[in-house]
Tab-separated table of C-alpha atoms in Angstrom:
chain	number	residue	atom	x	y	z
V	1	UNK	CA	183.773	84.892	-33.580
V	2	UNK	CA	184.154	87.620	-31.166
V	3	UNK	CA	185.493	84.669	-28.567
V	4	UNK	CA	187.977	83.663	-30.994
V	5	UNK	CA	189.230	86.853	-31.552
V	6	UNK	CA	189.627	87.432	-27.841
V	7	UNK	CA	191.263	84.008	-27.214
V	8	UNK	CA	193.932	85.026	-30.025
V	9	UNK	CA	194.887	88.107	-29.089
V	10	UNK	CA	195.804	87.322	-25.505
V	11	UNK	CA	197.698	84.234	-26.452
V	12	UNK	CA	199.525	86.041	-28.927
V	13	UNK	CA	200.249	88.929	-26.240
V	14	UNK	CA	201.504	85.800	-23.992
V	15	UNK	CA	203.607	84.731	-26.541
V	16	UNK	CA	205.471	88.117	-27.446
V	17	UNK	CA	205.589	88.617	-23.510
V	18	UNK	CA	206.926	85.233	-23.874
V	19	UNK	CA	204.995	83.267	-21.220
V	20	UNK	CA	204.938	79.843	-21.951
V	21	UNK	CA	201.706	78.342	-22.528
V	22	UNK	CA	200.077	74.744	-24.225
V	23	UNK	CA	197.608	74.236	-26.922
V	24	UNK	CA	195.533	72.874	-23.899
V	25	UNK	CA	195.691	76.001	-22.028
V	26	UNK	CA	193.923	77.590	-25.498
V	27	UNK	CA	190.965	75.171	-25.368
V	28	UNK	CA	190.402	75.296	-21.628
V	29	UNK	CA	190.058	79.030	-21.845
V	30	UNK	CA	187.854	78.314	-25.112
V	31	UNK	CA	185.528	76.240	-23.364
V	32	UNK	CA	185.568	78.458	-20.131
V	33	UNK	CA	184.638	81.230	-22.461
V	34	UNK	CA	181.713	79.326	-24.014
V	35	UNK	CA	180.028	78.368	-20.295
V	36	UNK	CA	181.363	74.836	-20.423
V	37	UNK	CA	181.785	73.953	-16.694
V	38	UNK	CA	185.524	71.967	-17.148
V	39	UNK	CA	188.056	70.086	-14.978
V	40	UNK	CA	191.771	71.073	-15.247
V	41	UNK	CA	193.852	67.805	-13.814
V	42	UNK	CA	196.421	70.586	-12.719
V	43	UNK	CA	196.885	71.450	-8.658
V	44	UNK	CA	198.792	74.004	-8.886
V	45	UNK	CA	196.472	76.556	-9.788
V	46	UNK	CA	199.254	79.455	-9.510
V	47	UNK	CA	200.325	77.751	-12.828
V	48	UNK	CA	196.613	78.338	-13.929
V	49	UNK	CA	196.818	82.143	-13.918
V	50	UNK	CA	196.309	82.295	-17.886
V	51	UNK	CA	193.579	80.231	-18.376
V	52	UNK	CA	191.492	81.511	-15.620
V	53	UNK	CA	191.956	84.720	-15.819
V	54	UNK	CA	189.711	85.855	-19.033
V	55	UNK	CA	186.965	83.694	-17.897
V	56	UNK	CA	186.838	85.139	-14.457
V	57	UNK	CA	186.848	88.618	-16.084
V	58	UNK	CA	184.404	87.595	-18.823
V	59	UNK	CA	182.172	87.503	-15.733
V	60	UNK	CA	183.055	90.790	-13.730
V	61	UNK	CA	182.687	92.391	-16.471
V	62	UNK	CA	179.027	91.105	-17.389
V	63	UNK	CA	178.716	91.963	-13.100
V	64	UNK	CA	178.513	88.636	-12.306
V	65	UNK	CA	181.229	87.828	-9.068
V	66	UNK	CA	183.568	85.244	-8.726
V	67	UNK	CA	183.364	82.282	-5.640
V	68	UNK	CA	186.552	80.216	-5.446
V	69	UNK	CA	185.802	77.493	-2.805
V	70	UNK	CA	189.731	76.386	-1.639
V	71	UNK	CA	189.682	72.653	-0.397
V	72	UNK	CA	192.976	72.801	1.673
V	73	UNK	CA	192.339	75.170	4.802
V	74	UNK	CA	196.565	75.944	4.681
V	75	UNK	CA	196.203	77.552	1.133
V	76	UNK	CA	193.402	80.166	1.852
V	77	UNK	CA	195.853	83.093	2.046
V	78	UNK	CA	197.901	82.016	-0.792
V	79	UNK	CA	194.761	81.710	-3.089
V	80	UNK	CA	193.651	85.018	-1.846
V	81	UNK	CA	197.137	86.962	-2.565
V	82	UNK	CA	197.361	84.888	-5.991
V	83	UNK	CA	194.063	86.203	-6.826
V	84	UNK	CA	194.924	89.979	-6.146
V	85	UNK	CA	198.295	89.486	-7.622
V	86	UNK	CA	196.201	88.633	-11.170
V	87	UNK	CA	193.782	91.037	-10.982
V	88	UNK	CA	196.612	93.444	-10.381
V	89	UNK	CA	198.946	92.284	-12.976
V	90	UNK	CA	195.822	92.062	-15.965
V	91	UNK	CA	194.212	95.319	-15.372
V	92	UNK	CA	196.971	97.236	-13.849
V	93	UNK	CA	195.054	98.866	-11.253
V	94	UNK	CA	194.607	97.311	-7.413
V	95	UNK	CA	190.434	99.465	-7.753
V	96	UNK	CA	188.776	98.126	-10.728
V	97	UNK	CA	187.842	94.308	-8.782
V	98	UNK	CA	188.376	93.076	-5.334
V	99	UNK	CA	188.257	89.761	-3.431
V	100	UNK	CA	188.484	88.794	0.291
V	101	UNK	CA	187.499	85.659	2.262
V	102	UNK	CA	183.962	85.317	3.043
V	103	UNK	CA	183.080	85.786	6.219
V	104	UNK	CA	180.333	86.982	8.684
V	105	UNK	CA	180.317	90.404	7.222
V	106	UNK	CA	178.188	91.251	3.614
V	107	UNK	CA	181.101	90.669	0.848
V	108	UNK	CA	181.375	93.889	-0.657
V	109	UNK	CA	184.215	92.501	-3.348
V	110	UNK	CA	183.748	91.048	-6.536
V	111	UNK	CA	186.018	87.994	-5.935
V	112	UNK	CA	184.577	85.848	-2.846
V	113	UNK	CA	186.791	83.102	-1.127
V	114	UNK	CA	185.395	80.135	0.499
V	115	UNK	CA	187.295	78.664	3.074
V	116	UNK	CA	186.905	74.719	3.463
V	117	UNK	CA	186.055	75.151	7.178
V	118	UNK	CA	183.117	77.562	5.692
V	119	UNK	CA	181.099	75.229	3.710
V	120	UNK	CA	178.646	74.277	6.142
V	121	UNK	CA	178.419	77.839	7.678
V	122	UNK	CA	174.693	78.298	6.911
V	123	UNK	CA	174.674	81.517	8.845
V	124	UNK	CA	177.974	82.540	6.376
V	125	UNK	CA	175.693	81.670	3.718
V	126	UNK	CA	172.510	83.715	4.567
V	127	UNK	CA	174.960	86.755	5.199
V	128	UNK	CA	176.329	86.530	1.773
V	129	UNK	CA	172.910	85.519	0.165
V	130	UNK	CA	173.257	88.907	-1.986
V	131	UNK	CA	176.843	87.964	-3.329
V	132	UNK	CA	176.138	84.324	-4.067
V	133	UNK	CA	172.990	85.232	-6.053
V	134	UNK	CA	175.277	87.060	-8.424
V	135	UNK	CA	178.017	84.697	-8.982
V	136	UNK	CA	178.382	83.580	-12.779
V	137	UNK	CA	181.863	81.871	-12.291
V	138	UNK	CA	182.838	79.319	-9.509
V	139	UNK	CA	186.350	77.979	-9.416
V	140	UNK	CA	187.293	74.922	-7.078
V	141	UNK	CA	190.505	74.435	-6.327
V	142	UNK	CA	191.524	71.012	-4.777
V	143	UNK	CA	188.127	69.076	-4.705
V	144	UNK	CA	188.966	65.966	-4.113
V	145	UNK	CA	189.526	67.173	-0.345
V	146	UNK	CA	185.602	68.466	-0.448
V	147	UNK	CA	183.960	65.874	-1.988
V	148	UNK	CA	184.644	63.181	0.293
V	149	UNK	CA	182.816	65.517	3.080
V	150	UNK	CA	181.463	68.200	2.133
V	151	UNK	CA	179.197	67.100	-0.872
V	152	UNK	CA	175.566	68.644	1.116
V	153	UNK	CA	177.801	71.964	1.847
V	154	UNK	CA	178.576	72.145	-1.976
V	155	UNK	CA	175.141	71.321	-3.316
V	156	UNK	CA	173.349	74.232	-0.430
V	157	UNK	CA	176.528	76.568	-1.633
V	158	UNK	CA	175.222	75.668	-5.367
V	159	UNK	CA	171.562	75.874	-4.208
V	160	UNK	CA	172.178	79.923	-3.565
V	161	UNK	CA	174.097	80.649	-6.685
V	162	UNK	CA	171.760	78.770	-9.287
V	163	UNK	CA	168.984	80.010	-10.496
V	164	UNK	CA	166.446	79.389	-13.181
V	165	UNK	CA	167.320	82.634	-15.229
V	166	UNK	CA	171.122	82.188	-15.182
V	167	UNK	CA	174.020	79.588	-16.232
V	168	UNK	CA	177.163	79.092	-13.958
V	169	UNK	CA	180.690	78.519	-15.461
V	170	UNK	CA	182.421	75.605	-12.649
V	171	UNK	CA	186.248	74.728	-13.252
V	172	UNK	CA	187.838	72.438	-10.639
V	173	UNK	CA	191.793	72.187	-11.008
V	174	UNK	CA	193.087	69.100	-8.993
């Protein structure tokens, strides 16, 4: 009920902001909310910004962080300003969550980036051991340029976020 109520109020915001959304966009973020792992036949996941955004914060704010693994190498820093841009432009505030791109150093943000080129990083992984332990939401953007490659990086990526105790939202948009 609570869910529902949620779902209705920020469509209904959308819509006297008018942003165009579709019924789909509704039941995405529906099943998002409800921990249904989904698949969003969409590539442009700037065009996404509505439906991911209350499942992502769903998560931060149960303290669970955020991985988005970006298949294309080339789209990295977009996905990392489009991220910032939402979390700016839904909370109003550039303090309350943060994201960067994973790398060698401990990820202090809430938001993690994966780089393509990362996925097999093992000693990336260890470092960020901590982060990926806490992750309740994973968003994949552009799969089908992982999964023809990088299906043992996924499943060890997977391997430090899962755990017996805890259920992980996954939404690929390709």
């Amino acid at each position: 009920e609570h869910d529902k109520q949620l779902i209705a109020g920020f469509f209904k915001k959308l819509e006297a902001e008018k942003i165009e959304f579709h019924e789909d966009d509704i039941q995405t973020v529906k099943q998002l909310l409800a921990g249904k792992s989904t698949l969003i036949c969409n590539p442009f996941y700037r065009d996404l910004t509505n439906v991911l955004i209350l499942p992502m914060f769903r998560q931060l704010m149960n303290y669970k962080n955020c991985l988005v693994i970006v298949g294309r190498e080339t789209a990295v820093e977009d996905v990392a300003k489009w991220i910032d841009s939402a979390l700016f432009d839904y909370t109003g505030t550039n303090s309350l969550w943060t994201s960067e791109v994973l790398s060698l150093n401990v990820c202090d943000s809430d938001i993690g980036i994966l780089k393509f080129s990362d996925i097999y990083n093992l000693k990336l992984h260890h470092i960020n051991h901590q982060f990926l332990q806490s992750v309740g939401f994973v968003l994949i953007i552009e799969p089908s340029r992982i999964l023809a490659t990088a299906q043992m990086g996924l499943s060890i990526i997977v391997s430090h976020c899962e755990t017996d105790d805890k259920d992980i939202v996954y939404c690929a948009c390709d």
